[in-house]
Tab-separated table of C-alpha atoms and ligand atoms in Angstrom:
chain	number	residue	atom	x	y	z
A	1	UNK	CA	118.754	67.399	66.695
A	2	UNK	CA	119.857	69.724	63.898
A	3	UNK	CA	122.024	72.618	65.150
A	4	UNK	CA	120.582	76.154	65.225
A	5	UNK	CA	122.047	79.545	65.994
A	6	UNK	CA	119.681	79.831	68.947
A	7	UNK	CA	118.257	77.107	71.172
A	8	UNK	CA	115.368	78.297	73.327
A	9	UNK	CA	114.411	76.152	76.310
A	10	UNK	CA	110.746	76.674	77.100
A	11	UNK	CA	107.806	77.593	74.874
A	12	UNK	CA	105.969	80.004	77.153
A	13	UNK	CA	105.478	83.693	76.481
A	14	UNK	CA	109.153	84.474	77.142
A	15	UNK	CA	110.549	81.660	74.997
A	16	UNK	CA	108.193	82.124	72.047
A	17	UNK	CA	108.571	85.897	71.841
A	18	UNK	CA	112.368	85.436	72.121
A	19	UNK	CA	112.323	82.885	69.314
A	20	UNK	CA	110.432	85.329	67.119
A	21	UNK	CA	112.769	88.209	67.973
A	22	UNK	CA	115.770	86.060	66.975
A	23	UNK	CA	114.144	84.769	63.777
A	24	UNK	CA	113.319	88.337	62.765
A	25	UNK	CA	117.036	89.110	63.103
A	26	UNK	CA	117.930	86.363	60.656
A	27	UNK	CA	119.023	83.684	63.126
A	28	UNK	CA	117.951	80.046	62.940
A	29	UNK	CA	116.007	79.006	66.022
A	30	UNK	CA	114.910	75.791	67.715
A	31	UNK	CA	112.547	75.876	70.685
A	32	UNK	CA	112.162	72.854	72.932
A	33	UNK	CA	109.559	72.349	75.630
A	34	UNK	CA	109.298	69.481	78.072
A	35	UNK	CA	105.570	69.572	77.486
A	36	UNK	CA	104.105	71.883	74.804
A	37	UNK	CA	103.743	75.590	73.968
A	38	UNK	CA	101.686	77.395	76.617
A	39	UNK	CA	101.797	74.434	79.015
A	40	UNK	CA	103.371	76.494	81.814
A	41	UNK	CA	102.325	79.732	83.499
A	42	UNK	CA	101.648	81.297	80.083
A	43	UNK	CA	98.610	79.121	79.440
A	44	UNK	CA	96.329	80.504	82.142
A	45	UNK	CA	92.992	82.263	81.838
A	46	UNK	CA	93.662	85.671	83.502
A	47	UNK	CA	95.682	87.763	81.022
A	48	UNK	CA	95.424	91.138	82.745
A	49	UNK	CA	97.808	93.710	81.252
A	50	UNK	CA	97.841	96.530	83.778
A	51	UNK	CA	100.326	99.300	84.565
A	52	UNK	CA	101.958	99.831	87.937
A	53	UNK	CA	100.498	102.505	90.184
A	54	UNK	CA	101.822	105.761	88.707
A	55	UNK	CA	102.857	107.559	91.859
A	56	UNK	CA	105.779	105.318	92.867
A	57	UNK	CA	107.862	104.936	89.774
A	58	UNK	CA	110.751	102.561	89.130
A	59	UNK	CA	112.720	101.183	86.181
A	60	UNK	CA	110.489	98.137	86.288
A	61	UNK	CA	107.290	100.179	86.196
A	62	UNK	CA	108.735	102.178	83.316
A	63	UNK	CA	109.793	99.074	81.393
A	64	UNK	CA	106.346	97.591	81.857
A	65	UNK	CA	104.629	100.795	80.750
A	66	UNK	CA	106.688	100.851	77.548
A	67	UNK	CA	105.800	97.221	77.027
A	68	UNK	CA	102.090	97.903	77.441
A	69	UNK	CA	102.254	100.815	75.032
A	70	UNK	CA	104.159	98.848	72.377
A	71	UNK	CA	102.075	95.676	72.668
A	72	UNK	CA	99.042	96.595	70.476
A	73	UNK	CA	101.251	97.098	67.431
A	74	UNK	CA	103.063	93.803	68.041
A	75	UNK	CA	99.772	91.989	68.520
A	76	UNK	CA	98.236	93.518	65.402
A	77	UNK	CA	101.240	92.324	63.369
A	78	UNK	CA	101.098	88.867	64.964
A	79	UNK	CA	97.374	88.460	64.306
A	80	UNK	CA	97.738	89.722	60.727
A	81	UNK	CA	100.573	87.345	59.848
A	82	UNK	CA	99.017	84.263	61.521
A	83	UNK	CA	95.305	84.972	61.013
A	84	UNK	CA	94.822	83.997	64.666
A	85	UNK	CA	93.103	86.105	67.333
A	86	UNK	CA	94.792	86.616	70.698
A	87	UNK	CA	91.806	88.216	72.428
A	88	UNK	CA	93.790	91.434	72.992
A	89	UNK	CA	91.645	94.463	73.832
A	90	UNK	CA	92.205	97.595	75.832
A	91	UNK	CA	89.190	97.231	78.122
A	92	UNK	CA	90.308	99.485	80.973
A	93	UNK	CA	90.115	98.726	84.656
A	94	UNK	CA	88.179	99.645	87.778
A	95	UNK	CA	89.516	99.468	91.317
A	96	UNK	CA	86.633	99.672	93.813
A	97	UNK	CA	87.333	102.176	96.598
A	98	UNK	CA	86.374	100.889	100.023
A	99	UNK	CA	86.917	103.918	102.257
A	100	UNK	CA	87.879	107.586	102.420
A	101	UNK	CA	91.609	106.832	102.541
A	102	UNK	CA	91.472	104.794	99.331
A	103	UNK	CA	89.454	107.529	97.654
A	104	UNK	CA	92.021	110.161	98.667
A	105	UNK	CA	94.846	107.958	97.378
A	106	UNK	CA	93.032	107.491	94.059
A	107	UNK	CA	92.519	111.247	93.740
A	108	UNK	CA	96.242	111.804	94.305
A	109	UNK	CA	97.077	109.198	91.681
A	110	UNK	CA	95.207	110.901	88.889
A	111	UNK	CA	97.809	113.640	88.506
A	112	UNK	CA	100.651	111.106	88.561
A	113	UNK	CA	98.923	109.052	85.861
A	114	UNK	CA	98.534	112.153	83.683
A	115	UNK	CA	102.291	112.730	84.020
A	116	UNK	CA	103.449	109.154	83.504
A	117	UNK	CA	101.008	107.490	81.128
A	118	UNK	CA	101.219	108.720	77.540
A	119	UNK	CA	97.838	108.769	75.826
A	120	UNK	CA	96.018	107.161	78.737
A	121	UNK	CA	94.177	108.455	81.749
A	122	UNK	CA	92.868	107.677	85.198
A	123	UNK	CA	89.692	109.067	86.704
A	124	UNK	CA	87.112	108.412	89.413
A	125	UNK	CA	83.549	107.277	88.757
A	126	UNK	CA	80.868	107.221	91.403
A	127	UNK	CA	79.257	103.963	90.356
A	128	UNK	CA	79.641	101.070	87.926
A	129	UNK	CA	77.369	100.532	84.919
A	130	UNK	CA	74.204	98.541	85.632
A	131	UNK	CA	75.245	95.765	83.280
A	132	UNK	CA	78.572	95.296	85.103
A	133	UNK	CA	77.749	96.085	88.734
A	134	UNK	CA	80.350	96.439	91.415
A	135	UNK	CA	80.272	96.915	95.189
A	136	UNK	CA	82.154	100.206	95.641
A	137	UNK	CA	80.833	102.457	98.416
A	138	UNK	CA	83.474	105.145	97.778
A	139	UNK	CA	83.404	105.001	93.990
A	140	UNK	CA	85.730	103.459	91.438
A	141	UNK	CA	89.230	104.328	90.347
A	142	UNK	CA	89.114	103.842	86.574
A	143	UNK	CA	91.804	103.796	83.886
A	144	UNK	CA	91.757	103.237	80.160
A	145	UNK	CA	95.289	101.841	79.845
A	146	UNK	CA	94.680	98.346	81.200
A	147	UNK	CA	94.145	95.685	78.548
A	148	UNK	CA	93.471	91.978	78.443
A	149	UNK	CA	94.744	89.127	76.316
A	150	UNK	CA	94.035	85.412	76.148
A	151	UNK	CA	97.470	84.001	77.142
A	152	UNK	CA	96.840	80.548	75.653
A	153	UNK	CA	95.671	82.073	72.361
A	154	UNK	CA	98.767	84.283	72.396
A	155	UNK	CA	101.024	81.228	72.752
A	156	UNK	CA	99.157	79.489	69.927
A	157	UNK	CA	99.586	82.499	67.624
A	158	UNK	CA	103.259	82.882	68.570
A	159	UNK	CA	103.884	79.200	67.839
A	160	UNK	CA	102.422	79.610	64.348
A	161	UNK	CA	104.463	82.774	63.756
A	162	UNK	CA	107.665	81.020	64.848
A	163	UNK	CA	106.967	78.207	62.379
A	164	UNK	CA	106.104	80.694	59.611
A	165	UNK	CA	109.485	82.361	60.133
A	166	UNK	CA	111.249	79.017	59.777
A	167	UNK	CA	111.735	78.255	63.475
A	168	UNK	CA	111.259	74.759	64.881
A	169	UNK	CA	109.261	73.982	68.006
A	170	UNK	CA	109.930	70.552	69.464
A	171	UNK	CA	107.545	69.526	72.256
A	172	UNK	CA	108.290	66.713	74.699
A	173	UNK	CA	112.011	67.509	75.041
A	174	UNK	CA	113.462	68.437	78.404
A	175	UNK	CA	116.761	70.194	79.008
A	176	UNK	CA	118.430	68.537	81.967
A	177	UNK	CA	121.402	70.875	82.280
A	178	UNK	CA	122.719	73.921	80.466
A	179	UNK	CA	126.135	75.475	80.008
A	180	UNK	CA	128.007	78.008	77.869
A	181	UNK	CA	126.471	77.462	74.432
A	182	UNK	CA	125.091	73.994	75.181
A	183	UNK	CA	122.159	72.167	76.681
A	184	UNK	CA	121.908	68.543	77.651
A	185	UNK	CA	118.718	67.095	76.215
A	186	UNK	CA	118.257	63.460	77.148
A	187	UNK	CA	121.686	61.876	76.779
A	188	UNK	CA	122.848	64.373	74.129
A	189	UNK	CA	124.683	67.652	74.497
A	190	UNK	CA	123.232	70.075	71.922
A	191	UNK	CA	125.249	73.140	70.982
A	192	UNK	CA	124.072	76.549	69.798
A	193	UNK	CA	125.614	79.984	69.529
A	194	UNK	CA	123.039	81.130	72.077
A	195	UNK	CA	121.173	78.942	74.542
A	196	UNK	CA	118.237	80.823	76.035
A	197	UNK	CA	116.812	79.530	79.298
A	198	UNK	CA	113.128	80.492	79.182
A	199	UNK	CA	111.851	77.600	81.258
A	200	UNK	CA	109.659	79.656	83.581
A	201	UNK	CA	110.276	78.974	87.280
A	202	UNK	CA	112.400	75.968	86.339
A	203	UNK	CA	114.918	78.386	84.815
A	204	UNK	CA	116.217	79.102	88.305
A	205	UNK	CA	117.321	75.494	88.844
A	206	UNK	CA	118.862	75.263	85.367
A	207	UNK	CA	120.787	78.492	85.935
A	208	UNK	CA	121.730	77.739	89.548
A	209	UNK	CA	125.404	76.851	88.835
A	210	UNK	CA	125.927	80.478	87.684
A	211	UNK	CA	123.125	82.277	89.453
A	212	UNK	CA	122.512	80.496	92.730
A	213	UNK	CA	119.345	81.521	94.529
A	214	UNK	CA	118.113	83.525	91.557
A	215	UNK	CA	114.450	82.778	92.185
A	216	UNK	CA	111.698	80.406	93.164
A	217	UNK	CA	108.231	79.316	92.052
A	218	UNK	CA	105.149	81.095	93.269
A	219	UNK	CA	102.047	78.986	92.876
A	220	UNK	CA	98.940	80.716	91.524
A	221	UNK	CA	95.381	79.546	90.889
A	222	UNK	CA	92.722	81.055	88.656
A	223	UNK	CA	89.377	80.099	87.150
A	224	UNK	CA	87.259	80.813	84.098
A	225	UNK	CA	83.524	81.371	84.532
A	226	UNK	CA	81.075	80.766	81.692
A	227	UNK	CA	79.442	84.091	81.030
A	228	UNK	CA	79.166	86.510	78.164
A	229	UNK	CA	80.333	89.824	79.638
A	230	UNK	CA	78.541	92.988	78.505
A	231	UNK	CA	80.423	95.071	75.916
A	232	UNK	CA	81.196	97.786	78.486
A	233	UNK	CA	82.765	95.312	80.949
A	234	UNK	CA	86.192	96.366	82.239
A	235	UNK	CA	88.741	94.493	84.304
A	236	UNK	CA	88.261	94.742	88.055
A	237	UNK	CA	91.159	94.722	90.495
A	238	UNK	CA	90.928	94.478	94.266
A	239	UNK	CA	93.525	93.262	96.777
A	240	UNK	CA	94.538	89.746	95.696
A	241	UNK	CA	91.730	89.635	93.148
A	242	UNK	CA	91.363	90.131	89.417
A	243	UNK	CA	88.159	89.790	87.415
A	244	UNK	CA	88.937	89.930	83.710
A	245	UNK	CA	86.200	89.775	81.068
A	246	UNK	CA	87.215	87.831	77.970
A	247	UNK	CA	85.316	86.925	74.830
A	248	UNK	CA	85.034	83.318	75.992
A	249	UNK	CA	84.126	83.952	79.654
A	250	UNK	CA	85.229	85.861	82.717
A	251	UNK	CA	88.540	84.988	84.353
A	252	UNK	CA	88.955	85.226	88.103
A	253	UNK	CA	92.278	85.075	89.933
A	254	UNK	CA	94.595	84.653	91.679
A	255	UNK	CA	96.127	82.989	94.695
A	256	UNK	CA	99.832	83.363	95.490
A	257	UNK	CA	101.818	80.773	97.445
A	258	UNK	CA	105.587	81.047	97.502
A	259	UNK	CA	107.822	78.018	96.922
A	260	UNK	CA	104.952	75.858	95.724
A	261	UNK	CA	105.036	74.490	92.175
A	262	UNK	CA	102.369	71.811	91.754
A	263	UNK	CA	99.488	72.233	89.345
A	264	UNK	CA	96.652	71.553	91.780
A	265	UNK	CA	93.784	73.853	92.643
A	266	UNK	CA	92.212	73.812	96.081
A	267	UNK	CA	89.907	75.612	98.507
A	268	UNK	CA	91.938	78.816	98.205
A	269	UNK	CA	90.687	79.173	94.621
A	270	UNK	CA	87.087	78.654	95.724
A	271	UNK	CA	87.613	81.523	98.193
A	272	UNK	CA	88.843	83.775	95.375
A	273	UNK	CA	85.816	82.860	93.252
A	274	UNK	CA	83.541	83.629	96.219
A	275	UNK	CA	85.150	87.061	96.682
A	276	UNK	CA	84.758	87.773	92.979
A	277	UNK	CA	81.045	86.935	93.046
A	278	UNK	CA	80.537	89.082	96.158
A	279	UNK	CA	82.272	92.057	94.525
A	280	UNK	CA	80.706	91.696	91.065
A	281	UNK	CA	77.145	90.326	91.373
A	282	UNK	CA	76.961	89.737	87.594
A	283	UNK	CA	79.123	86.645	88.223
A	284	UNK	CA	76.546	85.117	90.538
A	285	UNK	CA	75.327	81.875	88.994
A	286	UNK	CA	77.985	81.782	86.239
A	287	UNK	CA	79.391	78.237	86.328
A	288	UNK	CA	83.121	77.610	86.654
A	289	UNK	CA	84.297	75.974	83.436
A	290	UNK	CA	88.033	75.854	84.145
A	291	UNK	CA	90.121	75.661	87.279
A	292	UNK	CA	93.814	76.151	86.607
A	293	UNK	CA	97.091	76.409	88.516
A	294	UNK	CA	100.724	77.007	87.610
A	295	UNK	CA	103.863	78.475	89.127
A	296	UNK	CA	105.030	81.981	88.327
A	297	UNK	CA	108.773	82.546	87.848
A	298	UNK	CA	109.533	84.792	90.821
A	299	UNK	CA	113.110	86.064	90.702
A	300	UNK	CA	114.758	86.968	94.001
A	301	UNK	CA	114.749	90.551	92.733
A	302	UNK	CA	111.031	90.223	91.841
A	303	UNK	CA	112.113	91.816	88.564
A	304	UNK	CA	112.707	90.297	85.133
A	305	UNK	CA	115.955	88.360	84.770
A	306	UNK	CA	116.940	88.724	81.141
A	307	UNK	CA	120.325	88.751	79.427
A	308	UNK	CA	123.718	87.032	79.220
A	309	UNK	CA	124.619	84.832	82.159
A	310	UNK	CA	127.920	85.954	83.675
A	311	UNK	CA	130.737	83.438	83.355
A	312	UNK	CA	128.892	81.336	80.754
A	313	UNK	CA	129.365	82.759	77.278
A	314	UNK	CA	126.504	81.812	74.971
A	315	UNK	CA	124.073	81.228	77.833
A	316	UNK	CA	121.185	83.650	78.310
A	317	UNK	CA	118.391	83.983	80.856
A	318	UNK	CA	114.850	84.944	79.869
A	319	UNK	CA	112.712	84.642	82.942
A	320	UNK	CA	111.414	86.482	86.024
A	321	UNK	CA	108.098	87.541	84.478
A	322	UNK	CA	106.507	86.876	87.866
A	323	UNK	CA	103.025	88.453	87.947
A	324	UNK	CA	103.398	90.547	84.789
A	325	UNK	CA	105.158	88.107	82.486
A	326	UNK	CA	102.514	88.044	79.766
A	327	UNK	CA	102.536	91.843	79.667
A	328	UNK	CA	106.298	92.294	79.326
A	329	UNK	CA	107.477	89.157	77.502
A	330	UNK	CA	107.557	90.769	74.033
A	331	UNK	CA	109.624	93.714	75.286
A	332	UNK	CA	112.036	91.478	77.195
A	333	UNK	CA	112.368	89.271	74.115
A	334	UNK	CA	113.016	92.211	71.827
A	335	UNK	CA	115.871	93.351	74.078
A	336	UNK	CA	117.247	89.827	74.380
A	337	UNK	CA	117.083	89.290	70.604
A	338	UNK	CA	119.127	92.483	70.200
A	339	UNK	CA	121.643	91.346	72.839
A	340	UNK	CA	122.125	87.982	71.101
A	341	UNK	CA	122.557	89.763	67.762
A	342	UNK	CA	124.988	92.179	69.478
A	343	UNK	CA	122.781	95.142	68.691
A	344	UNK	CA	121.857	98.026	70.996
A	345	UNK	CA	119.049	97.051	73.347
A	346	UNK	CA	116.619	98.725	75.734
A	347	UNK	CA	116.901	96.411	78.729
A	348	UNK	CA	117.532	98.343	81.956
A	349	UNK	CA	120.783	97.326	83.651
A	350	UNK	CA	118.885	96.225	86.740
A	351	UNK	CA	117.381	93.259	84.920
A	352	UNK	CA	120.647	91.848	83.558
A	353	UNK	CA	121.690	88.741	85.477
A	354	UNK	CA	124.950	90.266	86.653
A	355	UNK	CA	124.760	90.678	90.344
A	356	UNK	CA	121.489	89.472	91.711
A	357	UNK	CA	121.728	90.463	95.343
A	358	UNK	CA	122.637	94.044	94.473
A	359	UNK	CA	120.115	94.241	91.648
A	360	UNK	CA	117.468	92.961	94.022
A	361	UNK	CA	117.745	95.612	96.682
A	362	UNK	CA	115.890	98.577	95.113
A	363	UNK	CA	113.077	96.364	93.823
A	364	UNK	CA	112.390	94.854	97.197
A	365	UNK	CA	111.399	98.294	98.390
A	366	UNK	CA	109.577	99.393	95.257
A	367	UNK	CA	107.619	96.165	94.939
A	368	UNK	CA	106.029	96.530	98.338
A	369	UNK	CA	103.961	99.251	96.743
A	370	UNK	CA	101.053	98.212	94.600
A	371	UNK	CA	101.967	95.445	92.171
A	372	UNK	CA	99.737	95.353	89.103
A	373	UNK	CA	99.999	91.683	88.298
A	374	UNK	CA	97.764	88.725	88.874
B	1	FAD	C1	97.463	82.354	88.428
B	1	FAD	C2	98.362	83.222	87.565
B	1	FAD	C3	97.853	84.392	87.023
B	1	FAD	C4	98.668	85.211	86.256
B	1	FAD	N1	98.120	86.343	85.704
B	1	FAD	C5	98.882	87.136	84.932
B	1	FAD	C6	98.315	88.273	84.328
B	1	FAD	O1	97.123	88.551	84.502
B	1	FAD	N2	99.101	89.065	83.555
B	1	FAD	C7	100.422	88.772	83.359
B	1	FAD	O2	101.102	89.521	82.648
B	1	FAD	N3	100.997	87.684	83.919
B	1	FAD	C8	100.254	86.870	84.707
B	1	FAD	N4	100.798	85.776	85.306
B	1	FAD	C9	102.255	85.576	85.191
B	1	FAD	C10	102.616	84.966	83.859
B	1	FAD	O3	101.764	83.883	83.603
B	1	FAD	C11	104.086	84.512	83.888
B	1	FAD	O4	104.942	85.540	84.328
B	1	FAD	C12	104.524	84.130	82.471
B	1	FAD	O5	103.584	83.289	81.880
B	1	FAD	C13	105.880	83.442	82.514
B	1	FAD	O6	106.195	83.045	81.206
B	1	FAD	P1	107.462	82.156	80.938
B	1	FAD	O7	107.543	81.959	79.484
B	1	FAD	O8	108.628	82.720	81.651
B	1	FAD	O9	107.155	80.776	81.711
B	1	FAD	P2	106.153	79.589	81.354
B	1	FAD	O10	104.938	80.066	80.690
B	1	FAD	O11	105.983	78.798	82.604
B	1	FAD	O12	106.926	78.748	80.272
B	1	FAD	C14	108.020	77.923	80.592
B	1	FAD	C15	107.985	76.710	79.665
B	1	FAD	O13	109.185	76.001	79.853
B	1	FAD	C16	108.907	74.610	79.829
B	1	FAD	N5	109.990	73.972	80.576
B	1	FAD	C17	110.244	74.041	81.905
B	1	FAD	N6	111.365	73.382	82.210
B	1	FAD	C18	111.857	72.886	81.035
B	1	FAD	C19	113.007	72.135	80.704
B	1	FAD	N7	113.895	71.750	81.622
B	1	FAD	N8	113.200	71.782	79.400
B	1	FAD	C20	112.291	72.166	78.450
B	1	FAD	N9	111.189	72.884	78.727
B	1	FAD	C21	110.977	73.252	80.002
B	1	FAD	C22	107.534	74.483	80.470
B	1	FAD	O14	106.876	73.297	80.037
B	1	FAD	C23	106.837	75.744	79.984
B	1	FAD	O15	106.079	75.520	78.818
B	1	FAD	C24	100.020	84.891	86.042
B	1	FAD	C25	100.526	83.691	86.557
B	1	FAD	C26	99.704	82.853	87.312
B	1	FAD	C27	100.244	81.558	87.838
């Protein structure tokens, strides 16, 4: 394999955005993937891009908000340069309110959203539109910040952009081990100025010699239902459930099982589909055209894990997207590209892989509040 400045291991959302960020800074880049671009967690059907609840703020919520706000411009540029659609649209979201306590909480949130969310708002509606009905006895908490994207289409567009910028993507190559400025691929040790581990949940095993116990897989299942959603359809979020209207159907997700990493779907997904149909009667009768499962990269901190790996010069981590990885990957990549180029970057200290146990502590508490991801 020809040497590059940057070797990226993994062609998911994190790896591909990182490759682009490095190419745009004038570096030569090779991306390898043991399978193919978008073959991991980044190839699923859900693609909800939703902010954290605004009343309990954290560095992670703030980072994600900035990512959501900056994404449309990045996507517009990506679609323009590649001529490929990613399905991105700011469709908004509804959270059905089931009782008086949820309604009161939603009312309290509105002021916090006005403070925290630039150019976006939250409000309460009494009922859903007829074309997109929803069981919500206490009304709906609505926002106009939540967006959707087709993650597989995003990976396809990013792959084209990487190639257009002169990067190489090599599918079917697996990194067996990594070290300071090197990766072992098959029997060969390949060197690069920067080796970026963006192998999704498998990053944790590759990085274990330097960052033991950094994370684990969390299995998730989702489905795509054949249905043309009405133009006014918004994303719907309930506990453990997302319904996301896309141009090519309506996605329903997701299950969450820690420390499981197979790619099988099972009865738990059927239960999620059943809940979705009960909540949104428009889905009744829409056939399931795709059942899908993958493992999310869940860092021990439950936060992104992005930056130089301590004690291994030339080795970088780009993982920990967990439930919001598609939403934040471009922002994480931008910061990582700057770090590799030794430029100023906007990555909060908490997400640098310096001291995981200490970095983890505040997030454990914050994350028990409402997580936006699927
Ligand atoms: C059911 C489900 C629903 C989700 N919904 C949402 C959502 O609505 N919104 C959102 O923002 N996020 C969502 N997520 C989370 C999101 O999908 C992930 O956080 C994100 O895709 C992680 O991207 P990644 O690039 O880190 O990993 P991946 O996409 O998994 O990419 C890693 C790549 O590395 C490759 N690889 C692994 N090991 C090696 C190796 N040793 N050598 C070479 N290549 C290797 C894999 O083949 C893979 O292509 C969801 C996840 C699941 C499972």
